[in-house]
PDB file of C-alpha atoms in Angstrom:
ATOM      1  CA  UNK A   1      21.199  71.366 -10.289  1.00  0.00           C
ATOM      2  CA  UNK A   2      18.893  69.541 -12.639  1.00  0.00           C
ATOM      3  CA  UNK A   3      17.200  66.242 -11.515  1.00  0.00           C
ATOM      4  CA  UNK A   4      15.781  63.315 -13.395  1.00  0.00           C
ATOM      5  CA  UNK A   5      13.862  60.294 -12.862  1.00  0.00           C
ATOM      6  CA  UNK A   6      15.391  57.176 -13.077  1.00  0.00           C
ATOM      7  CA  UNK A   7      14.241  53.705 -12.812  1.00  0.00           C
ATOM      8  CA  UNK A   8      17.275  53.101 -10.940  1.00  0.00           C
ATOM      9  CA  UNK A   9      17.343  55.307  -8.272  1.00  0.00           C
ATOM     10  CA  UNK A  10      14.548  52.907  -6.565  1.00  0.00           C
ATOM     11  CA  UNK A  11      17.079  50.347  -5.718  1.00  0.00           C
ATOM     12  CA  UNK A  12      18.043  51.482  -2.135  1.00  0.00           C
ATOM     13  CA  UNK A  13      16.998  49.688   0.953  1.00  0.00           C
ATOM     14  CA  UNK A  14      12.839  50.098   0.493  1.00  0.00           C
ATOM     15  CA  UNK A  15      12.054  47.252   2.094  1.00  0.00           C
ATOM     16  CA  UNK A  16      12.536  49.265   5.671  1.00  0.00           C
ATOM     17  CA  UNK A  17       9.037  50.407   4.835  1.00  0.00           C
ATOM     18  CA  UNK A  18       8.214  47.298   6.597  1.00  0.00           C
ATOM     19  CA  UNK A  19      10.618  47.759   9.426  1.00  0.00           C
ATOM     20  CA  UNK A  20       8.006  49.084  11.936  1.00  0.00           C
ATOM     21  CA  UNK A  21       5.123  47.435  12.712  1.00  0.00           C
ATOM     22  CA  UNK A  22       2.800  49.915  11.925  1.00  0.00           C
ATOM     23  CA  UNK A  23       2.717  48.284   8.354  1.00  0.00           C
ATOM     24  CA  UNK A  24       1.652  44.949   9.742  1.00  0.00           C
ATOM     25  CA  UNK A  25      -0.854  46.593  12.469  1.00  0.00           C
ATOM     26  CA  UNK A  26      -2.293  48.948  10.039  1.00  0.00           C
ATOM     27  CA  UNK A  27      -3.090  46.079   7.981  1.00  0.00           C
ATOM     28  CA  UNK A  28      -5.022  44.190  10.683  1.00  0.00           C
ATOM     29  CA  UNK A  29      -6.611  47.308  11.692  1.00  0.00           C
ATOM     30  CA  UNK A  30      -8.023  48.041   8.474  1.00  0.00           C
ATOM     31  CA  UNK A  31      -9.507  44.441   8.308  1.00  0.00           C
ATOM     32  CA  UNK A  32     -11.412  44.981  11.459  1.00  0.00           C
ATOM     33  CA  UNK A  33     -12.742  48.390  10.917  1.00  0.00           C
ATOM     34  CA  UNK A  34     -13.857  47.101   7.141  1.00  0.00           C
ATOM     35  CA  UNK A  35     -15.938  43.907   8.927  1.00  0.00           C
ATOM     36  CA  UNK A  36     -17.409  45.730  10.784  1.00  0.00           C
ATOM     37  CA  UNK A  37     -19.634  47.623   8.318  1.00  0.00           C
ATOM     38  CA  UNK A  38     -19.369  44.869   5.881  1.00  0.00           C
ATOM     39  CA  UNK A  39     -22.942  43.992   3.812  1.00  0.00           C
ATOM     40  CA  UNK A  40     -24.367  40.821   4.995  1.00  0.00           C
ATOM     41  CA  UNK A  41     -24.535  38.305   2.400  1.00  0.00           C
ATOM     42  CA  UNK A  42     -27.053  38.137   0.184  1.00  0.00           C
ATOM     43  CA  UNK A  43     -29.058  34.877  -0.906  1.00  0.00           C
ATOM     44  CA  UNK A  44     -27.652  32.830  -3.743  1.00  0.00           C
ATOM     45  CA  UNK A  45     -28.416  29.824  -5.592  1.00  0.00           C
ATOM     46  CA  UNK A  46     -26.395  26.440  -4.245  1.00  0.00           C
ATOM     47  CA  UNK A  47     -23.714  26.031  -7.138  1.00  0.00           C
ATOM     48  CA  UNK A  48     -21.740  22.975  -7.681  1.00  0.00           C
ATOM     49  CA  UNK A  49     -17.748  24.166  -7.683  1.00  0.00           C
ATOM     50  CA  UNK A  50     -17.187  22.791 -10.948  1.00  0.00           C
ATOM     51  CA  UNK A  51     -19.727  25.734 -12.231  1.00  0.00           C
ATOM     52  CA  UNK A  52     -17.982  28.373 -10.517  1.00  0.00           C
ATOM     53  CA  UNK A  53     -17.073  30.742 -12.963  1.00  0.00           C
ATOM     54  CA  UNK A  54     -13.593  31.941 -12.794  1.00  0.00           C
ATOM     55  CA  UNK A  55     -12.286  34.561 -10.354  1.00  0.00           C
ATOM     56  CA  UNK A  56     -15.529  33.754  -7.891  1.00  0.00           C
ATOM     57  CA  UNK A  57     -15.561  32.048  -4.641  1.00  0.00           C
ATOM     58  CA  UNK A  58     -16.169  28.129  -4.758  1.00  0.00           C
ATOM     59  CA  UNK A  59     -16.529  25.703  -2.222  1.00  0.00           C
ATOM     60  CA  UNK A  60     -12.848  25.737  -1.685  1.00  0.00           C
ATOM     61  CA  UNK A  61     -12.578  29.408  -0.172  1.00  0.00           C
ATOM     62  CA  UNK A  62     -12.081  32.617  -1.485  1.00  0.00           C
ATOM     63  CA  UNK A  63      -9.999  33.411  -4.615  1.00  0.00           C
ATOM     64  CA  UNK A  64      -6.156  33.294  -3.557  1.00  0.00           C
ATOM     65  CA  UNK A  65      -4.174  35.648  -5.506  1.00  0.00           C
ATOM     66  CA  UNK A  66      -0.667  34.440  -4.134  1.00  0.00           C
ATOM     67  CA  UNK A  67      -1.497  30.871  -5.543  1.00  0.00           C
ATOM     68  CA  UNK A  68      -3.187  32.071  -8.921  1.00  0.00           C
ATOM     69  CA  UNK A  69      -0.315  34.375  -9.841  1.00  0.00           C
ATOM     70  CA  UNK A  70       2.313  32.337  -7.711  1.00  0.00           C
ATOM     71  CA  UNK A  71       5.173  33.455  -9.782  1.00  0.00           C
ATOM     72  CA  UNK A  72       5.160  37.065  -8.968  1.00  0.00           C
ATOM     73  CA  UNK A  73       4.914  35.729  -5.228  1.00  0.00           C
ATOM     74  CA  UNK A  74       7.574  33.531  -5.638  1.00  0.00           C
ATOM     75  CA  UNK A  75      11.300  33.663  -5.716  1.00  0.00           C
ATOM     76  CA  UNK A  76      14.625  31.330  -4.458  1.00  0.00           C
ATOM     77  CA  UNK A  77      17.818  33.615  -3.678  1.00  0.00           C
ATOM     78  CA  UNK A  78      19.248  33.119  -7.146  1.00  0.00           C
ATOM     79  CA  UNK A  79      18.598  35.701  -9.184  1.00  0.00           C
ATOM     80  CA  UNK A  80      16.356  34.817 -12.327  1.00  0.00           C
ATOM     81  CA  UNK A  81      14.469  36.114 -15.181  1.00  0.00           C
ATOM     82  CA  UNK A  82      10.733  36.027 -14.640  1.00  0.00           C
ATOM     83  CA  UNK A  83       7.813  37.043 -17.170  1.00  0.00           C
ATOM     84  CA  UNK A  84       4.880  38.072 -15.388  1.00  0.00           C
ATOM     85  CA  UNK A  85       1.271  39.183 -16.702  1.00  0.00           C
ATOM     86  CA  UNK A  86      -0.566  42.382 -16.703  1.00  0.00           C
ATOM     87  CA  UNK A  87      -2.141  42.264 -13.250  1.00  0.00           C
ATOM     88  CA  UNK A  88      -4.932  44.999 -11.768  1.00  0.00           C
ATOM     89  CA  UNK A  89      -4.039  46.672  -8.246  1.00  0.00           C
ATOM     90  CA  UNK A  90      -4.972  49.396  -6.137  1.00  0.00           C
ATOM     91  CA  UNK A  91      -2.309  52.132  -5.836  1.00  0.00           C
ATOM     92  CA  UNK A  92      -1.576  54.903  -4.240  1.00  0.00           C
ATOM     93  CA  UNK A  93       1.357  57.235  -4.510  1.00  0.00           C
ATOM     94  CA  UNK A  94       3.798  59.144  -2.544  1.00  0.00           C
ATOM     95  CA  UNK A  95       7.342  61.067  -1.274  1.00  0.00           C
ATOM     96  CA  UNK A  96       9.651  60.210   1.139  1.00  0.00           C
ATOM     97  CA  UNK A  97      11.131  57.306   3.401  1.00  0.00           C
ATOM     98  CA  UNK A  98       9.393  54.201   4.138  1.00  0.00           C
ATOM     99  CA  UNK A  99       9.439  54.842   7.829  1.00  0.00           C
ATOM    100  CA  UNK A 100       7.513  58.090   7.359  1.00  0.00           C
ATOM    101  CA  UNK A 101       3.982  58.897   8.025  1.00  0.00           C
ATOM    102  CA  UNK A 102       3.146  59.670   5.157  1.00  0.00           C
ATOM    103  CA  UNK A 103       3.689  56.662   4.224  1.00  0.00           C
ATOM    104  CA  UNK A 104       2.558  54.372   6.541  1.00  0.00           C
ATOM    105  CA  UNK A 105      -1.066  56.610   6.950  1.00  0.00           C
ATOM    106  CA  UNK A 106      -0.718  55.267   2.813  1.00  0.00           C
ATOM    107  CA  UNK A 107      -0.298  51.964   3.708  1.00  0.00           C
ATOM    108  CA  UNK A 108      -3.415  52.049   6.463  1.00  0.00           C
ATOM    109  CA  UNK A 109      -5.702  54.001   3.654  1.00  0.00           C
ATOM    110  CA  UNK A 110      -4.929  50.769   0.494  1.00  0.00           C
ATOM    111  CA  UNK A 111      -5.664  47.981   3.250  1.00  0.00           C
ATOM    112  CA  UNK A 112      -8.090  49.715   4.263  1.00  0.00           C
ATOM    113  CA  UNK A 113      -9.695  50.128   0.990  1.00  0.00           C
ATOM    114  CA  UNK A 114      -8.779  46.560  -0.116  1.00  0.00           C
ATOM    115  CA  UNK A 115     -10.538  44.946   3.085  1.00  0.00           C
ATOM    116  CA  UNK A 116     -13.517  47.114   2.397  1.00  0.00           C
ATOM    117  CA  UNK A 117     -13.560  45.614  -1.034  1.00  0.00           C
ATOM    118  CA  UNK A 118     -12.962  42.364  -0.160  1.00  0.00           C
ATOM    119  CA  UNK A 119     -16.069  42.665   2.363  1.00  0.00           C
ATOM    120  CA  UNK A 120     -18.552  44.090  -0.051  1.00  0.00           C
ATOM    121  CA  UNK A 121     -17.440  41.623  -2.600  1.00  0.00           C
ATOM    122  CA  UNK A 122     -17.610  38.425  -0.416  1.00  0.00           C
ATOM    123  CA  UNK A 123     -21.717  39.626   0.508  1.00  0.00           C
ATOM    124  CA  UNK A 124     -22.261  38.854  -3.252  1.00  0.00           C
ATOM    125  CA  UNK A 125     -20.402  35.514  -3.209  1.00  0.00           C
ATOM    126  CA  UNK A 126     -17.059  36.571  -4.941  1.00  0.00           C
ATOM    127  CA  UNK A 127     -14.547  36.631  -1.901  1.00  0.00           C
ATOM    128  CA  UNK A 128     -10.930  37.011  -1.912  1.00  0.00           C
ATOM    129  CA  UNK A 129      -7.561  37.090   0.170  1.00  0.00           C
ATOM    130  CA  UNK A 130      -5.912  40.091  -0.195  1.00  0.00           C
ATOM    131  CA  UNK A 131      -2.241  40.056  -0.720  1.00  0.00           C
ATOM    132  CA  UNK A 132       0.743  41.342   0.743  1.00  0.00           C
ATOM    133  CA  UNK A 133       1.607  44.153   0.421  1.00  0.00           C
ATOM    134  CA  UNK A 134       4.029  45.345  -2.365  1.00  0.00           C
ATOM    135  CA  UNK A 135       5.839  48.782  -3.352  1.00  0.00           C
ATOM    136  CA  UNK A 136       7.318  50.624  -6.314  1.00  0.00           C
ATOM    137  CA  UNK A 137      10.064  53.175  -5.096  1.00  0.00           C
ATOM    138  CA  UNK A 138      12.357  55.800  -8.153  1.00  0.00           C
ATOM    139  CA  UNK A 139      13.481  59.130  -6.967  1.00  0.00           C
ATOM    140  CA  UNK A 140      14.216  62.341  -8.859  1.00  0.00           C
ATOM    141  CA  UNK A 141      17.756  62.645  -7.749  1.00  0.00           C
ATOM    142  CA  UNK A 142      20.706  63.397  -9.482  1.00  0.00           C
ATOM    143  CA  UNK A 143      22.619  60.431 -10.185  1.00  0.00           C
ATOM    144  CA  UNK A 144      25.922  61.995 -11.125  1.00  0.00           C
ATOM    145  CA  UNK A 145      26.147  63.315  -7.213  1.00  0.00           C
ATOM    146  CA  UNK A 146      27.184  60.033  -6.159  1.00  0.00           C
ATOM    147  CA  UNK A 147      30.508  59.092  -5.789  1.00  0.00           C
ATOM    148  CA  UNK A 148      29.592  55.715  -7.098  1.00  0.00           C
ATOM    149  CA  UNK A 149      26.048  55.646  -9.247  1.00  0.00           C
ATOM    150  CA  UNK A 150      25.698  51.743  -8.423  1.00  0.00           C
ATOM    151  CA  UNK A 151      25.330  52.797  -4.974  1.00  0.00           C
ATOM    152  CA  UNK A 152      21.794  54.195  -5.171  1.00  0.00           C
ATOM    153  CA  UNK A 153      20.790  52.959  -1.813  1.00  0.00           C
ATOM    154  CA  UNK A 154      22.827  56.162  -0.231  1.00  0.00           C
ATOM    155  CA  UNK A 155      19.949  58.739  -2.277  1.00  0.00           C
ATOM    156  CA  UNK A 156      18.800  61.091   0.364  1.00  0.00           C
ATOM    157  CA  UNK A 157      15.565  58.898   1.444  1.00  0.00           C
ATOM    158  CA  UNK A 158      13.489  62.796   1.719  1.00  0.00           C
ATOM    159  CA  UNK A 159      13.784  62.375  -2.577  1.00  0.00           C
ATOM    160  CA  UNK A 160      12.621  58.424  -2.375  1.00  0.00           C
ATOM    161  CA  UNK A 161       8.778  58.012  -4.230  1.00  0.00           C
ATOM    162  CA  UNK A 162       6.710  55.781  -4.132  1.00  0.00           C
ATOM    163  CA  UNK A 163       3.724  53.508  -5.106  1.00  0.00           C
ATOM    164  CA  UNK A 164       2.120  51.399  -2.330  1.00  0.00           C
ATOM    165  CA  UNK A 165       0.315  48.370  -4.333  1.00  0.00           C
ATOM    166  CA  UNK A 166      -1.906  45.534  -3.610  1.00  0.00           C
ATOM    167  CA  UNK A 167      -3.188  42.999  -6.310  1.00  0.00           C
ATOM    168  CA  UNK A 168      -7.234  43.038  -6.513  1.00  0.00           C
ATOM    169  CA  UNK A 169      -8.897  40.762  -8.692  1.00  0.00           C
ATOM    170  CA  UNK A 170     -10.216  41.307 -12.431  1.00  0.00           C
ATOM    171  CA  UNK A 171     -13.401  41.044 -11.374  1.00  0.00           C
ATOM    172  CA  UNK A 172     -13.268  44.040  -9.447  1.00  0.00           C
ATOM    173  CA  UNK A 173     -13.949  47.519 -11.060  1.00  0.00           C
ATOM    174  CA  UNK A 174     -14.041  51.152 -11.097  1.00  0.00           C
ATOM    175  CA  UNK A 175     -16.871  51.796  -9.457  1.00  0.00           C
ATOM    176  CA  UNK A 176     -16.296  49.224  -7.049  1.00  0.00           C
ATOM    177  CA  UNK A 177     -13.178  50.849  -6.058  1.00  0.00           C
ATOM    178  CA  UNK A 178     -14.881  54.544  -5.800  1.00  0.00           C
ATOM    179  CA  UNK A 179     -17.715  53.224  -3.558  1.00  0.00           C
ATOM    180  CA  UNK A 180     -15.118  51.561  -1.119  1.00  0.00           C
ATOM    181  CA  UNK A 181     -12.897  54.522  -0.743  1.00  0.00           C
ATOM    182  CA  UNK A 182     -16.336  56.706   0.056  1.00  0.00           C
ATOM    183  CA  UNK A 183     -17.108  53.926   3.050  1.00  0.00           C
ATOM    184  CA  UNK A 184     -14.002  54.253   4.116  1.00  0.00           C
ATOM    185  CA  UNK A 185     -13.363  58.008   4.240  1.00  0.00           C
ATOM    186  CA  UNK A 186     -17.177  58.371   5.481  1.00  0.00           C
ATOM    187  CA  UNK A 187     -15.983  55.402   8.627  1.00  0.00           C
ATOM    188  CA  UNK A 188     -13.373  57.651   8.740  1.00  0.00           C
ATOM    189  CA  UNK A 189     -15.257  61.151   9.626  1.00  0.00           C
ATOM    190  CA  UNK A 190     -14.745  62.188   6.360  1.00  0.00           C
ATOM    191  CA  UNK A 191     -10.384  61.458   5.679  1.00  0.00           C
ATOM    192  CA  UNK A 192      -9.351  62.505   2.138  1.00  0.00           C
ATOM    193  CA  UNK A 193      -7.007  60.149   1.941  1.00  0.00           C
ATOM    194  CA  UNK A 194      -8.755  56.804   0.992  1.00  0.00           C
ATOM    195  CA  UNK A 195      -9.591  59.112  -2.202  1.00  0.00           C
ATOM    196  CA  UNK A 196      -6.683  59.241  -3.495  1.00  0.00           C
ATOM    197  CA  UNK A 197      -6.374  54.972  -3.816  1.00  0.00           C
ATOM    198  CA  UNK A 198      -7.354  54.513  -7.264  1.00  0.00           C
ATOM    199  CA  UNK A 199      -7.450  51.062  -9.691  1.00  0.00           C
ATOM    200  CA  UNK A 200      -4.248  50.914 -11.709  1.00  0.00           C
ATOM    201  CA  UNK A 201      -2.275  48.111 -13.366  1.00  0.00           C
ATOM    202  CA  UNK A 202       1.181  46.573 -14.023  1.00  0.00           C
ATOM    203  CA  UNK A 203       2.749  45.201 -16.900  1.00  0.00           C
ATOM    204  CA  UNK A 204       6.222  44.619 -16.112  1.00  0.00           C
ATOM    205  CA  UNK A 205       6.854  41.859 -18.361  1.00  0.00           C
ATOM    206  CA  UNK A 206      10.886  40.557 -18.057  1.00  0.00           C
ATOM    207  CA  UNK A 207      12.008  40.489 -14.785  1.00  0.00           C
ATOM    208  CA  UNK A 208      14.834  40.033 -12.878  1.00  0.00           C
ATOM    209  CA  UNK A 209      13.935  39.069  -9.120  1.00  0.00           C
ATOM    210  CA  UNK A 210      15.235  37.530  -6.003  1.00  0.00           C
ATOM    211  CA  UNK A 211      14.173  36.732  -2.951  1.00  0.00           C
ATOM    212  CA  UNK A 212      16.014  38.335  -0.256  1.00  0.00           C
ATOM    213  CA  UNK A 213      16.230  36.713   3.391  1.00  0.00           C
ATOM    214  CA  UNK A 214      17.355  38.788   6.278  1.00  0.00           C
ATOM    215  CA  UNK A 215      17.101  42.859   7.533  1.00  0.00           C
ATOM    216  CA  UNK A 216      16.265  45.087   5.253  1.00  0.00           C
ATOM    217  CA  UNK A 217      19.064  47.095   6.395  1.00  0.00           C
ATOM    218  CA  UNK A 218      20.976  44.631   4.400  1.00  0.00           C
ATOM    219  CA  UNK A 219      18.877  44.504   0.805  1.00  0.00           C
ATOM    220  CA  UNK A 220      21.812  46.399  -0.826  1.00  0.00           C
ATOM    221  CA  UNK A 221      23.605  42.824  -0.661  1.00  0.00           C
ATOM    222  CA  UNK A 222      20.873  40.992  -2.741  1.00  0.00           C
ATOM    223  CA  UNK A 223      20.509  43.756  -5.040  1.00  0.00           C
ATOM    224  CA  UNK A 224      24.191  43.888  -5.469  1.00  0.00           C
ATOM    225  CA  UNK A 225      24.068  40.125  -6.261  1.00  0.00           C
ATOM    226  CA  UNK A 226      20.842  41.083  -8.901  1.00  0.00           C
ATOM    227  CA  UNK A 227      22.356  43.520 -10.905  1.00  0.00           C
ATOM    228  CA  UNK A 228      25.691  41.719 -11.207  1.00  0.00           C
ATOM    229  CA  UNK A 229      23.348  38.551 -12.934  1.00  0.00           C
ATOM    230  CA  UNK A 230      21.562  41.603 -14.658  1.00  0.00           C
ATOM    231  CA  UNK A 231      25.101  42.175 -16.380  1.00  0.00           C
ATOM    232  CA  UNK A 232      26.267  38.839 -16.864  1.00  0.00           C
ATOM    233  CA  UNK A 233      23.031  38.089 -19.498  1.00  0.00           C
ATOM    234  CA  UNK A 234      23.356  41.128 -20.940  1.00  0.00           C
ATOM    235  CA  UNK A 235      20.172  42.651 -19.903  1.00  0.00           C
ATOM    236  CA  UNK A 236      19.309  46.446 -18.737  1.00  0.00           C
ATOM    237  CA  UNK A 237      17.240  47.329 -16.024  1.00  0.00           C
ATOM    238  CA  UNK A 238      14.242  49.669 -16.781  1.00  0.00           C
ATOM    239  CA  UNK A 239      10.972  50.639 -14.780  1.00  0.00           C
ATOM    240  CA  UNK A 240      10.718  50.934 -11.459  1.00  0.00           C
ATOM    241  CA  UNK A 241      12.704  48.676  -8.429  1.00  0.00           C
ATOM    242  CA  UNK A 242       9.444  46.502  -7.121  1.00  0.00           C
ATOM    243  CA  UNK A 243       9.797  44.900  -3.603  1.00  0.00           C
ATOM    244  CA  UNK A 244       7.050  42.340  -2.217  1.00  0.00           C
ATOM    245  CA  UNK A 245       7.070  42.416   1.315  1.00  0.00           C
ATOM    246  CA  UNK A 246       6.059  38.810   2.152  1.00  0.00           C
ATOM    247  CA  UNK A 247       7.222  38.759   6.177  1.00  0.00           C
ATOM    248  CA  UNK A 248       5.853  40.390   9.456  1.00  0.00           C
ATOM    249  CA  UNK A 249       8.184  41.974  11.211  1.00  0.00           C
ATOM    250  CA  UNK A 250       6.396  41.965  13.998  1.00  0.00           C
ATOM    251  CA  UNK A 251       5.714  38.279  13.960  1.00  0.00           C
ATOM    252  CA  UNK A 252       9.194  37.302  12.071  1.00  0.00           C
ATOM    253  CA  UNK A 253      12.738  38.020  13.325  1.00  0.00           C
ATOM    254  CA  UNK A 254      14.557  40.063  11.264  1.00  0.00           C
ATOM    255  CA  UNK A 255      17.076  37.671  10.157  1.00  0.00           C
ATOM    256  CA  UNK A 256      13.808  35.433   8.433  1.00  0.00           C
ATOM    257  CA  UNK A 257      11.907  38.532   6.611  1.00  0.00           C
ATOM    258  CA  UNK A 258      11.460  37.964   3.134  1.00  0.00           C
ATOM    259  CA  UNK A 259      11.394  39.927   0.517  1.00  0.00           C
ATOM    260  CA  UNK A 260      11.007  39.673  -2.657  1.00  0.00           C
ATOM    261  CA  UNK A 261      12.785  42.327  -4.938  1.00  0.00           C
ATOM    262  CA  UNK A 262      12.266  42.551  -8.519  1.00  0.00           C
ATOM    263  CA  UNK A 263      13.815  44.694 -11.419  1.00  0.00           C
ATOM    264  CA  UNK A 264      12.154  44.701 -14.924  1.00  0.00           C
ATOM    265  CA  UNK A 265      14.891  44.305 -18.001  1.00  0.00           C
ATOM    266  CA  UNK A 266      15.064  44.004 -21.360  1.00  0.00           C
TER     267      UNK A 266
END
């Protein structure tokens, strides 16, 4: 049997990687452990906030990413076309289903590397809120071993990848991103893991997306719903499915989570 990648294949139910808490706990987790050894601030000069230069922290707060890119954070339950920008993130990449823990160790390593960022940056005056938490998911399988190839959600979830994301902001670079992961591995004893978050970024362009209310268990709905409006314009997916996970399940009852699932076209 051969297999292939497709840009399809990512459509099945990925937003259960948020079904557990673990995702939400390992996100609050990784904001404690990263204040803790955060840099104290250092001195600077009183600036008025109309001489804030863009992308730093004025007198209003730190630099919300949700509001300054608010349309890849926001969706209604029609589906629509969307064209987003080219946007910097921290990734980091993986195999199997969301619930696994490989996956959710993933998830623990790019908060924790975000919040350890976000620490370090705020000491020299150039805070921000970090994001939720968002995922690209494809897999290699063979398509034509479905009885129905629309119904990509039933692809054995051991063959689901994935890319865990979080948006960072332009101001943050390279080396920035290496010297958080080595705090965090070294507050770690030494884990491998927050090595393998790196800087990346997305250019999706045309979108379809839709914001999907309810269980995950029951995403294939929505998506059914997406690709239907997908045909009806005339457009053809491509890329990778994208969900935004923008509810706590451990906070939120599973008939309010939502998610936002997007599919890029042309």
């Amino acid at each position: 049997m051969t297999t292939r990648k497709t840009g399809g294949a990512q459509r099945a139910t990925k937003g259960k990687a948020a079904r557990s808490g673990s995702t939400a706990t390992a996100a609050r987790a990784a904001k404690r452990d990263a204040k803790k050894t955060a840099p104290k601030r250092t001195a600077t000069p009183a600036r008025r906030t109309g001489d804030a230069k863009p992308g730093k922290t004025t007198a209003r707060g730190p630099l919300d990413l949700v509001r300054l890119h608010a349309a890849c954070f926001s969706a209604t339950r029609t589906p629509a076309v969307v064209r987003l920008p080219a946007l910097n993130c921290l990734a980091l990449e993986g195999r199997g289903a969301p619930e696994s823990q490989e996956f959710q160790d993933a998830v623990g390593a790019i908060f924790g590397v975000a919040y350890t960022l976000k620490f370090s940056q705020k000491a020299t005056g150039r805070d921000f809120k970090v994001p939720p938490l968002e995922a690209l998911w494809w897999s290699d399988y063979d398509l034509s071993r479905l009885a129905d190839p629309r119904e990509l959600w039933r692809v054995p979830r051991h063959t689901w990848r994935w890319k865990a994301l979080l948006l960072i902001p332009d101001f943050v670079t390279s080396e920035d991103v290496r010297a958080a992961r080595q705090v965090l591995s070294d507050r770690r004893g030494g884990d491998p893991l927050p090595g393998r978050v790196h800087l990346d970024r997305i250019d999706e362009g045309a979108c379809m997306q839709v914001l999907h209310v309810g269980p995950y268990a029951e995403e294939p709905r929505t998506i059914a719903r997406m690709q239907a409006s997908m045909k009806e314009q005339g457009l053809t997916p491509c890329g990778f499915h994208h969900e935004i996970y923008l509810g706590d399940p451990r906070r939120t009852a599973s008939a309010r989570l939502r998610t936002i699932l997007r599919q890029p076209v042309r």
